């Protein structure tokens, strides 16, 4: 499903995106567990999120080998199917990150992944999700042919609650739909102000932070 051509077209590497992720990580860090010994990002791609997280051990998982080229700041890269977490022990991870990830799987696989995340997370560990909210981006949602399942903030919240998670924070609109350089602001203070504003013009992605019971 994810070929080099796919990454070139849909996920072009752009250093300016790093500033966006530095500010996103800054924003989300208010919801991270106080103790971060081990953090795992699923579908890490260019590792923009996990590279900015401070933790004793960081693991970036992606089916594409590009993850090896971009993992830095002490991040370990694993090239494997992110639906398979059997190599991780029970109750061994403090936080999982998932950016634009779950929508690429059929619902049955999403449920399996969530069950595995719950198994691997420590009690009180958290899952941080950023992804398109179909309620606000239905026109362009399937422009990405790899999208398999529709999610809204309400539907995803219900799914997570039914799988042993408590909702910590739900943000129906947090960022624009696309992270392509042409559609994102680059000045750091503009990004920070946008994220901290109660009104985010053009936002079509949602964020959910949930905690294992």
mmCIF file of N, CA and C in Angstrom, residues 30-121:
data_model
loop_
_atom_site.group_PDB
_atom_site.id
_atom_site.type_symbol
_atom_site.label_atom_id
_atom_site.label_comp_id
_atom_site.label_asym_id
_atom_site.label_seq_id
_atom_site.Cartn_x
_atom_site.Cartn_y
_atom_site.Cartn_z
ATOM 1 N N UNK A 30 1.436 18.952 27.344
ATOM 2 C CA UNK A 30 0.646 19.216 28.549
ATOM 3 C C UNK A 30 -0.198 18.007 28.931
ATOM 4 N N UNK A 31 -0.414 17.105 27.980
ATOM 5 C CA UNK A 31 -1.254 15.931 28.219
ATOM 6 C C UNK A 31 -0.450 14.634 28.296
ATOM 7 N N UNK A 32 0.858 14.726 28.194
ATOM 8 C CA UNK A 32 1.684 13.528 28.290
ATOM 9 C C UNK A 32 1.756 13.051 29.742
ATOM 10 N N UNK A 33 1.988 11.746 29.960
ATOM 11 C CA UNK A 33 2.238 11.261 31.324
ATOM 12 C C UNK A 33 3.454 11.973 31.916
ATOM 13 N N UNK A 34 3.448 12.160 33.220
ATOM 14 C CA UNK A 34 4.566 12.855 33.866
ATOM 15 C C UNK A 34 5.867 12.070 33.719
ATOM 16 N N UNK A 35 5.769 10.741 33.772
ATOM 17 C CA UNK A 35 6.944 9.892 33.625
ATOM 18 C C UNK A 35 6.944 9.271 32.237
ATOM 19 N N UNK A 36 7.955 9.603 31.443
ATOM 20 C CA UNK A 36 8.067 9.035 30.102
ATOM 21 C C UNK A 36 9.344 8.219 30.014
ATOM 22 N N UNK A 37 9.219 6.945 30.339
ATOM 23 C CA UNK A 37 10.368 6.057 30.210
ATOM 24 C C UNK A 37 10.442 5.508 28.789
ATOM 25 N N UNK A 38 9.283 5.047 28.268
ATOM 26 C CA UNK A 38 9.272 4.458 26.930
ATOM 27 C C UNK A 38 8.081 4.973 26.136
ATOM 28 N N UNK A 39 8.373 5.448 24.917
ATOM 29 C CA UNK A 39 7.347 5.990 24.026
ATOM 30 C C UNK A 39 7.456 5.303 22.672
ATOM 31 N N UNK A 40 6.308 4.978 22.078
ATOM 32 C CA UNK A 40 6.272 4.326 20.768
ATOM 33 C C UNK A 40 5.367 5.124 19.837
ATOM 34 N N UNK A 41 5.843 5.377 18.612
ATOM 35 C CA UNK A 41 4.982 5.995 17.603
ATOM 36 C C UNK A 41 4.667 4.976 16.518
ATOM 37 N N UNK A 42 3.381 4.840 16.210
ATOM 38 C CA UNK A 42 2.914 3.926 15.173
ATOM 39 C C UNK A 42 2.763 4.676 13.856
ATOM 40 N N UNK A 43 3.227 4.061 12.768
ATOM 41 C CA UNK A 43 3.171 4.729 11.474
ATOM 42 C C UNK A 43 3.964 6.018 11.500
ATOM 43 N N UNK A 44 5.187 5.938 12.008
ATOM 44 C CA UNK A 44 5.973 7.137 12.308
ATOM 45 C C UNK A 44 6.432 7.904 11.072
ATOM 46 N N UNK A 45 6.594 7.220 9.930
ATOM 47 C CA UNK A 45 6.997 7.924 8.718
ATOM 48 C C UNK A 45 8.306 8.676 8.884
ATOM 49 N N UNK A 46 8.231 10.001 8.780
ATOM 50 C CA UNK A 46 9.424 10.841 8.913
ATOM 51 C C UNK A 46 9.791 11.131 10.370
ATOM 52 N N UNK A 47 9.090 10.509 11.304
ATOM 53 C CA UNK A 47 9.408 10.600 12.744
ATOM 54 C C UNK A 47 9.312 12.029 13.284
ATOM 55 N N UNK A 48 8.511 12.845 12.645
ATOM 56 C CA UNK A 48 8.429 14.255 13.045
ATOM 57 C C UNK A 48 7.926 14.437 14.473
ATOM 58 N N UNK A 49 7.021 13.566 14.907
ATOM 59 C CA UNK A 49 6.467 13.707 16.254
ATOM 60 C C UNK A 49 7.427 13.142 17.294
ATOM 61 N N UNK A 50 7.763 11.872 17.157
ATOM 62 C CA UNK A 50 8.539 11.214 18.207
ATOM 63 C C UNK A 50 9.944 11.797 18.356
ATOM 64 N N UNK A 51 10.512 12.322 17.293
ATOM 65 C CA UNK A 51 11.841 12.931 17.404
ATOM 66 C C UNK A 51 11.849 14.125 18.354
ATOM 67 N N UNK A 52 10.692 14.740 18.543
ATOM 68 C CA UNK A 52 10.589 15.910 19.410
ATOM 69 C C UNK A 52 10.230 15.574 20.854
ATOM 70 N N UNK A 53 9.871 14.321 21.106
ATOM 71 C CA UNK A 53 9.491 13.910 22.460
ATOM 72 C C UNK A 53 10.737 13.582 23.278
ATOM 73 N N UNK A 54 10.718 13.963 24.542
ATOM 74 C CA UNK A 54 11.819 13.631 25.442
ATOM 75 C C UNK A 54 11.417 12.428 26.291
ATOM 76 N N UNK A 55 12.149 11.327 26.110
ATOM 77 C CA UNK A 55 11.874 10.100 26.854
ATOM 78 C C UNK A 55 13.154 9.282 26.931
ATOM 79 N N UNK A 56 13.220 8.367 27.882
ATOM 80 C CA UNK A 56 14.414 7.533 28.032
ATOM 81 C C UNK A 56 14.600 6.593 26.848
ATOM 82 N N UNK A 57 13.488 6.067 26.320
ATOM 83 C CA UNK A 57 13.556 5.156 25.169
ATOM 84 C C UNK A 57 12.422 5.501 24.221
ATOM 85 N N UNK A 58 12.771 5.655 22.938
ATOM 86 C CA UNK A 58 11.771 6.001 21.928
ATOM 87 C C UNK A 58 11.866 5.018 20.761
ATOM 88 N N UNK A 59 10.706 4.544 20.315
ATOM 89 C CA UNK A 59 10.656 3.576 19.219
ATOM 90 C C UNK A 59 9.701 4.086 18.144
ATOM 91 N N UNK A 60 10.191 4.170 16.910
ATOM 92 C CA UNK A 60 9.375 4.593 15.771
ATOM 93 C C UNK A 60 9.117 3.386 14.880
ATOM 94 N N UNK A 61 7.844 3.068 14.666
ATOM 95 C CA UNK A 61 7.466 1.907 13.861
ATOM 96 C C UNK A 61 6.808 2.365 12.567
ATOM 97 N N UNK A 62 7.251 1.790 11.452
ATOM 98 C CA UNK A 62 6.602 2.064 10.170
ATOM 99 C C UNK A 62 6.892 0.906 9.223
ATOM 100 N N UNK A 63 5.961 0.653 8.323
ATOM 101 C CA UNK A 63 6.156 -0.415 7.350
ATOM 102 C C UNK A 63 7.138 0.006 6.261
ATOM 103 N N UNK A 64 7.357 1.312 6.126
ATOM 104 C CA UNK A 64 8.297 1.818 5.118
ATOM 105 C C UNK A 64 9.695 1.970 5.707
ATOM 106 N N UNK A 65 10.720 1.577 4.968
ATOM 107 C CA UNK A 65 12.096 1.714 5.460
ATOM 108 C C UNK A 65 12.567 3.158 5.594
ATOM 109 N N UNK A 66 11.787 4.125 5.117
ATOM 110 C CA UNK A 66 12.215 5.523 5.273
ATOM 111 C C UNK A 66 12.345 5.900 6.741
ATOM 112 N N UNK A 67 11.657 5.148 7.600
ATOM 113 C CA UNK A 67 11.715 5.461 9.030
ATOM 114 C C UNK A 67 13.149 5.392 9.549
ATOM 115 N N UNK A 68 13.968 4.530 8.938
ATOM 116 C CA UNK A 68 15.369 4.398 9.366
ATOM 117 C C UNK A 68 16.168 5.669 9.066
ATOM 118 N N UNK A 69 15.801 6.350 8.001
ATOM 119 C CA UNK A 69 16.550 7.539 7.584
ATOM 120 C C UNK A 69 16.220 8.771 8.415
ATOM 121 N N UNK A 70 15.066 8.767 9.065
ATOM 122 C CA UNK A 70 14.613 9.978 9.749
ATOM 123 C C UNK A 70 14.559 9.869 11.267
ATOM 124 N N UNK A 71 14.685 8.674 11.808
ATOM 125 C CA UNK A 71 14.703 8.530 13.267
ATOM 126 C C UNK A 71 15.975 9.162 13.821
ATOM 127 N N UNK A 72 15.833 10.064 14.764
ATOM 128 C CA UNK A 72 16.993 10.729 15.357
ATOM 129 C C UNK A 72 16.687 11.087 16.805
ATOM 130 N N UNK A 73 17.617 11.786 17.441
ATOM 131 C CA UNK A 73 17.457 12.177 18.849
ATOM 132 C C UNK A 73 17.213 10.966 19.741
ATOM 133 N N UNK A 74 17.937 9.870 19.444
ATOM 134 C CA UNK A 74 17.827 8.674 20.270
ATOM 135 C C UNK A 74 16.664 7.769 19.936
ATOM 136 N N UNK A 75 15.985 8.028 18.825
ATOM 137 C CA UNK A 75 14.831 7.214 18.437
ATOM 138 C C UNK A 75 15.276 5.955 17.699
ATOM 139 N N UNK A 76 14.783 4.807 18.142
ATOM 140 C CA UNK A 76 15.048 3.525 17.478
ATOM 141 C C UNK A 76 14.005 3.301 16.394
ATOM 142 N N UNK A 77 14.433 2.893 15.212
ATOM 143 C CA UNK A 77 13.521 2.654 14.099
ATOM 144 C C UNK A 77 13.256 1.164 13.935
ATOM 145 N N UNK A 78 11.986 0.805 13.801
ATOM 146 C CA UNK A 78 11.587 -0.572 13.530
ATOM 147 C C UNK A 78 10.771 -0.596 12.243
ATOM 148 N N UNK A 79 11.248 -1.334 11.251
ATOM 149 C CA UNK A 79 10.504 -1.486 10.002
ATOM 150 C C UNK A 79 9.662 -2.747 10.124
ATOM 151 N N UNK A 80 8.383 -2.555 10.373
ATOM 152 C CA UNK A 80 7.484 -3.694 10.542
ATOM 153 C C UNK A 80 6.046 -3.208 10.435
ATOM 154 N N UNK A 81 5.152 -4.158 10.327
ATOM 155 C CA UNK A 81 3.727 -3.866 10.307
ATOM 156 C C UNK A 81 3.326 -3.341 11.682
ATOM 157 N N UNK A 82 2.766 -2.153 11.723
ATOM 158 C CA UNK A 82 2.408 -1.533 13.001
ATOM 159 C C UNK A 82 1.215 -2.205 13.670
ATOM 160 N N UNK A 83 0.566 -3.132 12.959
ATOM 161 C CA UNK A 83 -0.532 -3.862 13.587
ATOM 162 C C UNK A 83 -0.019 -5.011 14.443
ATOM 163 N N UNK A 84 1.261 -5.292 14.373
ATOM 164 C CA UNK A 84 1.852 -6.426 15.093
ATOM 165 C C UNK A 84 2.775 -5.913 16.199
ATOM 166 N N UNK A 85 2.301 -6.007 17.430
ATOM 167 C CA UNK A 85 3.068 -5.501 18.575
ATOM 168 C C UNK A 85 3.451 -6.616 19.545
ATOM 169 N N UNK A 86 3.517 -7.851 19.050
ATOM 170 C CA UNK A 86 3.789 -8.991 19.925
ATOM 171 C C UNK A 86 5.173 -8.945 20.556
ATOM 172 N N UNK A 87 6.088 -8.177 19.960
ATOM 173 C CA UNK A 87 7.440 -8.093 20.520
ATOM 174 C C UNK A 87 7.499 -7.201 21.761
ATOM 175 N N UNK A 88 6.416 -6.485 22.033
ATOM 176 C CA UNK A 88 6.371 -5.610 23.206
ATOM 177 C C UNK A 88 5.700 -6.333 24.374
ATOM 178 N N UNK A 89 6.310 -6.254 25.532
ATOM 179 C CA UNK A 89 5.768 -6.904 26.718
ATOM 180 C C UNK A 89 4.539 -6.165 27.242
ATOM 181 N N UNK A 90 3.722 -6.879 27.990
ATOM 182 C CA UNK A 90 2.568 -6.263 28.632
ATOM 183 C C UNK A 90 3.027 -5.151 29.575
ATOM 184 N N UNK A 91 2.246 -4.081 29.645
ATOM 185 C CA UNK A 91 2.476 -3.000 30.613
ATOM 186 C C UNK A 91 3.907 -2.466 30.562
ATOM 187 N N UNK A 92 4.411 -2.223 29.353
ATOM 188 C CA UNK A 92 5.824 -1.841 29.210
ATOM 189 C C UNK A 92 6.045 -0.460 28.593
ATOM 190 N N UNK A 93 4.982 0.187 28.121
ATOM 191 C CA UNK A 93 5.120 1.467 27.415
ATOM 192 C C UNK A 93 4.306 2.544 28.128
ATOM 193 N N UNK A 94 4.876 3.740 28.226
ATOM 194 C CA UNK A 94 4.191 4.852 28.889
ATOM 195 C C UNK A 94 3.254 5.606 27.955
ATOM 196 N N UNK A 95 3.605 5.666 26.677
ATOM 197 C CA UNK A 95 2.782 6.447 25.748
ATOM 198 C C UNK A 95 2.942 5.951 24.318
ATOM 199 N N UNK A 96 1.815 5.889 23.619
ATOM 200 C CA UNK A 96 1.794 5.631 22.178
ATOM 201 C C UNK A 96 1.379 6.906 21.458
ATOM 202 N N UNK A 97 1.992 7.152 20.308
ATOM 203 C CA UNK A 97 1.629 8.255 19.435
ATOM 204 C C UNK A 97 1.116 7.687 18.120
ATOM 205 N N UNK A 98 0.097 8.312 17.559
ATOM 206 C CA UNK A 98 -0.439 7.857 16.273
ATOM 207 C C UNK A 98 -0.944 9.064 15.501
ATOM 208 N N UNK A 99 -0.199 9.463 14.482
ATOM 209 C CA UNK A 99 -0.591 10.606 13.658
ATOM 210 C C UNK A 99 -1.000 10.131 12.274
ATOM 211 N N UNK A 100 -2.244 10.445 11.883
ATOM 212 C CA UNK A 100 -2.753 10.062 10.560
ATOM 213 C C UNK A 100 -2.485 8.580 10.300
ATOM 214 N N UNK A 101 -2.953 7.771 11.214
ATOM 215 C CA UNK A 101 -2.629 6.346 11.226
ATOM 216 C C UNK A 101 -3.861 5.452 11.113
ATOM 217 N N UNK A 102 -4.799 5.582 12.024
ATOM 218 C CA UNK A 102 -5.895 4.622 12.111
ATOM 219 C C UNK A 102 -6.805 4.622 10.889
ATOM 220 N N UNK A 103 -6.923 5.753 10.198
ATOM 221 C CA UNK A 103 -7.826 5.818 9.051
ATOM 222 C C UNK A 103 -7.361 4.959 7.881
ATOM 223 N N UNK A 104 -6.133 4.456 7.946
ATOM 224 C CA UNK A 104 -5.584 3.648 6.850
ATOM 225 C C UNK A 104 -5.885 2.152 7.007
ATOM 226 N N UNK A 105 -6.673 1.796 8.031
ATOM 227 C CA UNK A 105 -6.971 0.386 8.288
ATOM 228 C C UNK A 105 -8.474 0.148 8.291
ATOM 229 N N UNK A 106 -8.863 -1.077 7.938
ATOM 230 C CA UNK A 106 -10.267 -1.452 8.092
ATOM 231 C C UNK A 106 -10.569 -1.521 9.580
ATOM 232 N N UNK A 107 -11.827 -1.379 9.940
ATOM 233 C CA UNK A 107 -12.197 -1.240 11.347
ATOM 234 C C UNK A 107 -11.786 -2.456 12.179
ATOM 235 N N UNK A 108 -11.844 -3.643 11.581
ATOM 236 C CA UNK A 108 -11.442 -4.842 12.332
ATOM 237 C C UNK A 108 -9.977 -4.763 12.752
ATOM 238 N N UNK A 109 -9.126 -4.254 11.878
ATOM 239 C CA UNK A 109 -7.710 -4.102 12.221
ATOM 240 C C UNK A 109 -7.507 -2.985 13.239
ATOM 241 N N UNK A 110 -8.290 -1.920 13.121
ATOM 242 C CA UNK A 110 -8.199 -0.832 14.105
ATOM 243 C C UNK A 110 -8.494 -1.366 15.500
ATOM 244 N N UNK A 111 -9.527 -2.180 15.618
ATOM 245 C CA UNK A 111 -9.891 -2.740 16.919
ATOM 246 C C UNK A 111 -8.784 -3.637 17.460
ATOM 247 N N UNK A 112 -8.152 -4.406 16.582
ATOM 248 C CA UNK A 112 -7.042 -5.265 17.015
ATOM 249 C C UNK A 112 -5.863 -4.428 17.502
ATOM 250 N N UNK A 113 -5.566 -3.348 16.778
ATOM 251 C CA UNK A 113 -4.450 -2.482 17.169
ATOM 252 C C UNK A 113 -4.725 -1.844 18.522
ATOM 253 N N UNK A 114 -5.942 -1.368 18.718
ATOM 254 C CA UNK A 114 -6.292 -0.723 19.988
ATOM 255 C C UNK A 114 -6.181 -1.706 21.144
ATOM 256 N N UNK A 115 -6.591 -2.945 20.920
ATOM 257 C CA UNK A 115 -6.451 -3.969 21.964
ATOM 258 C C UNK A 115 -4.985 -4.206 22.302
ATOM 259 N N UNK A 116 -4.125 -4.240 21.286
ATOM 260 C CA UNK A 116 -2.698 -4.445 21.529
ATOM 261 C C UNK A 116 -2.083 -3.251 22.255
ATOM 262 N N UNK A 117 -2.487 -2.047 21.862
ATOM 263 C CA UNK A 117 -1.992 -0.853 22.544
ATOM 264 C C UNK A 117 -2.367 -0.903 24.017
ATOM 265 N N UNK A 118 -3.597 -1.294 24.292
ATOM 266 C CA UNK A 118 -4.054 -1.372 25.678
ATOM 267 C C UNK A 118 -3.268 -2.408 26.467
ATOM 268 N N UNK A 119 -2.930 -3.501 25.819
ATOM 269 C CA UNK A 119 -2.141 -4.540 26.489
ATOM 270 C C UNK A 119 -0.742 -4.043 26.822
ATOM 271 N N UNK A 120 -0.136 -3.327 25.900
ATOM 272 C CA UNK A 120 1.260 -2.918 26.045
ATOM 273 C C UNK A 120 1.418 -1.702 26.963
ATOM 274 N N UNK A 121 0.418 -0.828 26.977
ATOM 275 C CA UNK A 121 0.505 0.355 27.833
ATOM 276 C C UNK A 121 0.506 -0.012 29.313
#
